[in-house]
PDB file of C-alpha atoms in Angstrom:
ATOM      1  CA  MET A  41      -1.816  -7.510   3.807  1.00 54.00           C
ATOM      2  CA  ASP A  42      -3.435  -7.640   7.175  1.00 59.00           C
ATOM      3  CA  ARG A  43      -3.628 -10.776   9.366  1.00 62.00           C
ATOM      4  CA  GLU A  44      -7.413 -11.262   9.137  1.00 67.00           C
ATOM      5  CA  LEU A  45      -7.368 -11.124   5.302  1.00 71.00           C
ATOM      6  CA  LYS A  46      -4.548 -13.704   5.253  1.00 70.00           C
ATOM      7  CA  TRP A  47      -6.649 -16.076   7.470  1.00 68.00           C
ATOM      8  CA  LYS A  48      -9.627 -15.586   5.137  1.00 73.00           C
ATOM      9  CA  ILE A  49      -7.528 -16.433   2.021  1.00 75.00           C
ATOM     10  CA  VAL A  50      -6.149 -19.555   3.703  1.00 71.00           C
ATOM     11  CA  ALA A  51      -9.563 -20.572   4.986  1.00 71.00           C
ATOM     12  CA  VAL A  52     -11.208 -20.169   1.504  1.00 74.00           C
ATOM     13  CA  VAL A  53      -8.492 -22.037  -0.320  1.00 72.00           C
ATOM     14  CA  ALA A  54      -8.501 -24.821   2.251  1.00 71.00           C
ATOM     15  CA  SER A  55     -12.348 -25.069   2.101  1.00 73.00           C
ATOM     16  CA  ILE A  56     -12.387 -25.275  -1.625  1.00 74.00           C
ATOM     17  CA  SER A  57      -9.698 -27.785  -1.687  1.00 72.00           C
ATOM     18  CA  LEU A  58     -11.420 -29.887   0.949  1.00 67.00           C
ATOM     19  CA  ALA A  59     -14.691 -29.669  -1.035  1.00 71.00           C
ATOM     20  CA  ALA A  60     -12.787 -30.915  -4.108  1.00 70.00           C
ATOM     21  CA  VAL A  61     -11.402 -33.840  -2.250  1.00 67.00           C
ATOM     22  CA  VAL A  62     -14.780 -34.751  -0.772  1.00 67.00           C
ATOM     23  CA  LYS A  63     -16.457 -34.470  -4.178  1.00 70.00           C
ATOM     24  CA  ALA A  64     -13.717 -36.602  -5.759  1.00 65.00           C
ATOM     25  CA  LEU A  65     -14.132 -39.277  -3.188  1.00 63.00           C
ATOM     26  CA  ASN A  66     -17.866 -39.112  -3.562  1.00 66.00           C
ATOM     27  CA  LEU A  67     -17.561 -39.506  -7.350  1.00 61.00           C
ATOM     28  CA  VAL A  68     -14.996 -42.321  -7.072  1.00 58.00           C
ATOM     29  CA  PHE A  69     -16.651 -44.673  -4.662  1.00 61.00           C
ATOM     30  CA  PRO A  70     -20.435 -44.665  -4.658  1.00 62.00           C
ATOM     31  CA  ASP A  71     -21.636 -45.336  -8.187  1.00 60.00           C
ATOM     32  CA  MET A  72     -18.665 -44.562 -10.376  1.00 56.00           C
ATOM     33  CA  ILE A  73     -20.864 -42.120 -12.292  1.00 59.00           C
ATOM     34  CA  VAL A  74     -17.920 -40.105 -13.543  1.00 59.00           C
ATOM     35  CA  PRO A  75     -14.985 -41.520 -15.335  1.00 65.00           C
ATOM     36  CA  PHE A  76     -12.191 -42.549 -12.922  1.00 64.00           C
ATOM     37  CA  GLY A  77      -9.672 -40.112 -14.464  1.00 66.00           C
ATOM     38  CA  TRP A  78     -11.903 -37.116 -13.650  1.00 67.00           C
ATOM     39  CA  ALA A  79     -12.239 -38.205 -10.080  1.00 65.00           C
ATOM     40  CA  ILE A  80      -8.493 -38.688  -9.626  1.00 69.00           C
ATOM     41  CA  THR A  81      -7.855 -35.247 -11.256  1.00 72.00           C
ATOM     42  CA  LEU A  82     -10.316 -33.663  -8.771  1.00 68.00           C
ATOM     43  CA  LEU A  83      -8.647 -35.556  -5.879  1.00 69.00           C
ATOM     44  CA  ALA A  84      -5.245 -34.395  -6.982  1.00 72.00           C
ATOM     45  CA  ILE A  85      -6.249 -30.751  -7.351  1.00 73.00           C
ATOM     46  CA  GLY A  86      -7.992 -30.849  -3.922  1.00 71.00           C
ATOM     47  CA  PHE A  87      -4.923 -32.217  -2.181  1.00 72.00           C
ATOM     48  CA  LEU A  88      -2.676 -29.759  -4.039  1.00 70.00           C
ATOM     49  CA  GLY A  89      -4.808 -26.870  -2.958  1.00 71.00           C
ATOM     50  CA  LEU A  90      -5.026 -28.097   0.573  1.00 68.00           C
ATOM     51  CA  ALA A  91      -1.230 -28.525   0.789  1.00 70.00           C
ATOM     52  CA  THR A  92      -0.727 -25.063  -0.733  1.00 70.00           C
ATOM     53  CA  ALA A  93      -3.044 -23.442   1.796  1.00 66.00           C
ATOM     54  CA  LEU A  94      -1.352 -25.096   4.671  1.00 66.00           C
ATOM     55  CA  LEU A  95       2.139 -24.184   3.412  1.00 66.00           C
ATOM     56  CA  PHE A  96       1.278 -20.560   2.730  1.00 62.00           C
ATOM     57  CA  GLY A  97      -0.577 -20.365   6.093  1.00 60.00           C
ATOM     58  CA  TRP A  98       2.457 -21.668   7.804  1.00 57.00           C
ATOM     59  CA  HIS A  99       4.757 -19.273   6.060  1.00 55.00           C
ATOM     60  CA  TRP A 100       2.549 -16.232   6.672  1.00 53.00           C
ATOM     61  CA  PHE A 101       1.975 -16.916  10.304  1.00 54.00           C
ATOM     62  CA  SER A 102       5.487 -18.088  11.281  1.00 55.00           C
ATOM     63  CA  LYS A 103       7.082 -14.687  11.138  1.00 53.00           C
ATOM     64  CA  SER A 104       8.068 -15.002  14.773  1.00 47.00           C
ATOM     65  CA  SER A 105      10.057 -18.219  14.241  1.00 50.00           C
ATOM     66  CA  ALA A 106      13.082 -16.366  12.771  1.00 50.00           C
ATOM     67  CA  ALA A 107      12.999 -13.955  15.769  1.00 55.00           C
ATOM     68  CA  SER A 108      12.668 -16.812  18.160  1.00 55.00           C
ATOM     69  CA  LYS A 109      15.820 -18.614  16.710  1.00 58.00           C
ATOM     70  CA  SER A 110      17.971 -15.601  17.376  1.00 83.00           C
ATOM     71  CA  ILE A 111      16.268 -14.919  20.783  1.00 85.00           C
ATOM     72  CA  SER A 112      17.014 -18.436  22.002  1.00 84.00           C
ATOM     73  CA  ALA A 113      20.771 -17.868  21.362  1.00 87.00           C
ATOM     74  CA  MET A 114      20.787 -14.738  23.607  1.00 89.00           C
ATOM     75  CA  SER A 115      22.411 -14.677  26.951  1.00 90.00           C
ATOM     76  CA  THR A 116      20.324 -13.872  30.005  1.00 91.00           C
ATOM     77  CA  VAL A 117      21.669 -10.292  30.106  1.00 92.00           C
ATOM     78  CA  GLU A 118      20.920  -9.783  26.335  1.00 92.00           C
ATOM     79  CA  LEU A 119      17.466 -11.284  26.852  1.00 93.00           C
ATOM     80  CA  ARG A 120      16.779  -8.894  29.692  1.00 94.00           C
ATOM     81  CA  GLN A 121      17.982  -5.894  27.620  1.00 93.00           C
ATOM     82  CA  SER A 122      15.960  -6.921  24.662  1.00 93.00           C
ATOM     83  CA  SER A 123      12.890  -7.422  26.821  1.00 94.00           C
ATOM     84  CA  SER A 124      13.441  -3.938  28.481  1.00 94.00           C
ATOM     85  CA  GLN A 125      13.814  -2.286  25.025  1.00 95.00           C
ATOM     86  CA  LYS A 126      10.703  -4.050  23.708  1.00 95.00           C
ATOM     87  CA  SER A 127       8.736  -2.926  26.863  1.00 95.00           C
ATOM     88  CA  LYS A 128       9.809   0.653  26.275  1.00 95.00           C
ATOM     89  CA  GLU A 129       8.712   0.387  22.599  1.00 95.00           C
ATOM     90  CA  ILE A 130       5.332  -0.964  23.648  1.00 94.00           C
ATOM     91  CA  ARG A 131       4.811   1.884  26.153  1.00 94.00           C
ATOM     92  CA  LYS A 132       5.745   4.430  23.512  1.00 94.00           C
ATOM     93  CA  PHE A 133       3.296   2.828  21.104  1.00 92.00           C
ATOM     94  CA  MET A 134       0.624   2.817  23.921  1.00 89.00           C
ATOM     95  CA  ALA A 135       1.260   6.492  24.535  1.00 89.00           C
ATOM     96  CA  GLY A 136       0.222   7.363  20.970  1.00 85.00           C
ATOM     97  CA  THR A 137      -2.950   5.212  21.016  1.00 85.00           C
ATOM     98  CA  ASP A 138      -6.294   5.395  22.660  1.00 79.00           C
ATOM     99  CA  LEU A 139      -8.272   2.156  22.805  1.00 76.00           C
ATOM    100  CA  SER A 140     -11.099   3.519  24.901  1.00 78.00           C
ATOM    101  CA  PRO A 141     -14.358   4.411  23.116  1.00 74.00           C
ATOM    102  CA  ASN A 142     -15.523   8.035  23.086  1.00 76.00           C
ATOM    103  CA  ILE A 143     -19.209   8.391  23.921  1.00 80.00           C
ATOM    104  CA  LEU A 144     -19.642  10.909  21.016  1.00 83.00           C
ATOM    105  CA  GLU A 145     -17.713   8.828  18.428  1.00 81.00           C
ATOM    106  CA  PRO A 146     -19.792   6.562  16.267  1.00 86.00           C
ATOM    107  CA  THR A 147     -19.286   2.864  16.897  1.00 84.00           C
ATOM    108  CA  ALA A 148     -18.086   2.180  13.380  1.00 86.00           C
ATOM    109  CA  GLU A 149     -15.396   4.850  13.617  1.00 87.00           C
ATOM    110  CA  TRP A 150     -14.250   3.584  16.958  1.00 83.00           C
ATOM    111  CA  MET A 151     -14.127   0.019  15.725  1.00 85.00           C
ATOM    112  CA  ALA A 152     -12.115   1.053  12.706  1.00 88.00           C
ATOM    113  CA  ARG A 153      -9.670   3.032  14.826  1.00 87.00           C
ATOM    114  CA  ARG A 154      -9.297   0.120  17.230  1.00 86.00           C
ATOM    115  CA  LYS A 155      -8.820  -2.315  14.374  1.00 89.00           C
ATOM    116  CA  LYS A 156      -5.999  -0.085  12.999  1.00 90.00           C
ATOM    117  CA  ILE A 157      -4.274  -0.106  16.389  1.00 89.00           C
ATOM    118  CA  GLU A 158      -4.636  -3.803  16.708  1.00 90.00           C
ATOM    119  CA  ASN A 159      -3.197  -4.415  13.179  1.00 90.00           C
ATOM    120  CA  THR A 160      -0.207  -2.191  14.088  1.00 91.00           C
ATOM    121  CA  TRP A 161       0.250  -4.263  17.293  1.00 91.00           C
ATOM    122  CA  LEU A 162       0.115  -7.552  15.318  1.00 89.00           C
ATOM    123  CA  GLU A 163       2.347  -6.442  12.534  1.00 89.00           C
ATOM    124  CA  ASN A 164       5.029  -4.464  14.432  1.00 90.00           C
ATOM    125  CA  HIS A 165       5.212  -5.601  18.081  1.00 92.00           C
ATOM    126  CA  HIS A 166       3.435  -8.912  18.607  1.00 91.00           C
ATOM    127  CA  PRO A 167       5.860 -11.315  16.893  1.00 91.00           C
ATOM    128  CA  GLU A 168       9.022 -10.216  18.741  1.00 92.00           C
ATOM    129  CA  THR A 169       7.134  -9.761  22.044  1.00 92.00           C
ATOM    130  CA  LEU A 170       5.655 -13.267  21.818  1.00 91.00           C
ATOM    131  CA  SER A 171       9.161 -14.756  21.112  1.00 91.00           C
ATOM    132  CA  LEU A 172      10.671 -12.932  24.076  1.00 93.00           C
ATOM    133  CA  VAL A 173       7.970 -14.007  26.408  1.00 92.00           C
ATOM    134  CA  ARG A 174       8.077 -17.686  25.231  1.00 91.00           C
ATOM    135  CA  GLU A 175      11.876 -17.681  25.693  1.00 92.00           C
ATOM    136  CA  MET A 176      11.718 -16.211  29.126  1.00 93.00           C
ATOM    137  CA  ARG A 177       8.880 -18.567  30.231  1.00 92.00           C
ATOM    138  CA  GLY A 178      10.913 -21.488  28.958  1.00 91.00           C
ATOM    139  CA  ARG A 179      14.087 -20.446  30.914  1.00 92.00           C
ATOM    140  CA  LEU A 180      12.023 -19.781  34.073  1.00 93.00           C
ATOM    141  CA  GLY A 181       9.822 -22.867  33.717  1.00 91.00           C
ATOM    142  CA  ILE A 182       6.600 -20.709  33.895  1.00 89.00           C
ATOM    143  CA  THR A 183       3.433 -21.650  32.038  1.00 85.00           C
ATOM    144  CA  VAL A 184       0.953 -19.416  30.362  1.00 82.00           C
ATOM    145  CA  ALA A 185      -1.609 -20.318  32.982  1.00 77.00           C
ATOM    146  CA  GLU A 186       0.766 -19.039  35.738  1.00 81.00           C
ATOM    147  CA  LEU A 187       1.637 -15.804  34.103  1.00 81.00           C
ATOM    148  CA  GLY A 188      -0.211 -14.843  30.946  1.00 83.00           C
ATOM    149  CA  CYS A 189      -1.418 -11.799  28.932  1.00 87.00           C
ATOM    150  CA  VAL A 190      -4.104 -11.874  26.355  1.00 86.00           C
ATOM    151  CA  ALA A 191      -2.341  -9.240  24.077  1.00 87.00           C
ATOM    152  CA  ILE A 192       0.721 -11.467  23.922  1.00 88.00           C
ATOM    153  CA  ASP A 193      -0.545 -14.957  24.142  1.00 86.00           C
ATOM    154  CA  GLN A 194      -3.611 -14.538  21.857  1.00 85.00           C
ATOM    155  CA  GLY A 195      -2.643 -11.360  19.942  1.00 86.00           C
ATOM    156  CA  MET A 196      -5.873  -9.657  21.032  1.00 86.00           C
ATOM    157  CA  LEU A 197      -6.063  -6.082  22.509  1.00 86.00           C
ATOM    158  CA  ALA A 198      -8.758  -7.055  25.054  1.00 84.00           C
ATOM    159  CA  GLY A 199      -9.108  -5.803  28.566  1.00 81.00           C
ATOM    160  CA  VAL A 200      -8.767  -2.525  30.359  1.00 82.00           C
ATOM    161  CA  ASN A 201      -5.251  -1.672  29.217  1.00 87.00           C
ATOM    162  CA  PRO A 202      -3.771  -4.630  27.200  1.00 90.00           C
ATOM    163  CA  LEU A 203      -0.705  -2.816  25.987  1.00 92.00           C
ATOM    164  CA  SER A 204       0.283  -1.916  29.494  1.00 92.00           C
ATOM    165  CA  ASP A 205      -0.294  -5.569  30.556  1.00 93.00           C
ATOM    166  CA  ALA A 206       1.993  -6.707  27.720  1.00 94.00           C
ATOM    167  CA  ALA A 207       4.788  -4.305  28.752  1.00 95.00           C
ATOM    168  CA  ASN A 208       4.331  -5.191  32.404  1.00 95.00           C
ATOM    169  CA  LEU A 209       4.599  -8.901  31.651  1.00 94.00           C
ATOM    170  CA  LEU A 210       7.866  -8.347  29.716  1.00 95.00           C
ATOM    171  CA  ASP A 211       9.290  -6.366  32.713  1.00 95.00           C
ATOM    172  CA  GLU A 212       8.112  -8.979  35.241  1.00 94.00           C
ATOM    173  CA  LEU A 213       9.532 -11.854  33.384  1.00 94.00           C
ATOM    174  CA  ALA A 214      12.827  -9.987  32.749  1.00 94.00           C
ATOM    175  CA  ASN A 215      13.151  -9.233  36.438  1.00 94.00           C
ATOM    176  CA  LYS A 216      12.618 -12.935  37.334  1.00 93.00           C
ATOM    177  CA  LEU A 217      15.589 -13.992  35.064  1.00 92.00           C
ATOM    178  CA  PRO A 218      18.540 -15.166  37.091  1.00 89.00           C
ATOM    179  CA  GLY A 219      21.803 -13.178  37.118  1.00 76.00           C
TER     180      GLY A 219
END
């Protein structure tokens, strides 16, 4: 299931749950038109749905947390090697993709092709890359504002050559590591 669909599912469940909570509170307090039991049931269902949406959302989007736990235990040499390997993987992925639009290609086809590339980036490369960059920034005391990359920090393939920017950032941070 792609990332955008997951967000939509979480948003819909959270919205419905929130609506149930608001409706329940509206029913309970203003005029007591509905029996109190119905209002409490709606309130419980709303909170249960909201909690479920938040838990599933957290689970779906925290894939990088397992990788970051193992990355934080790496030595500087291992972190540099992992970063170099991931940079090579990104460059290899980049070589097989073309994000630039073709003047003869219909917009819908170009957008579909670009979306497929972005989904591959988000599913296969982004979580580990983000964990590596966060770990190296933490060890070096560098903030996102000082040295950032849209493809890594926001998961968006925006800019002239976002995959190259991501690989370059990995290399630059790895080269700044002491030792």
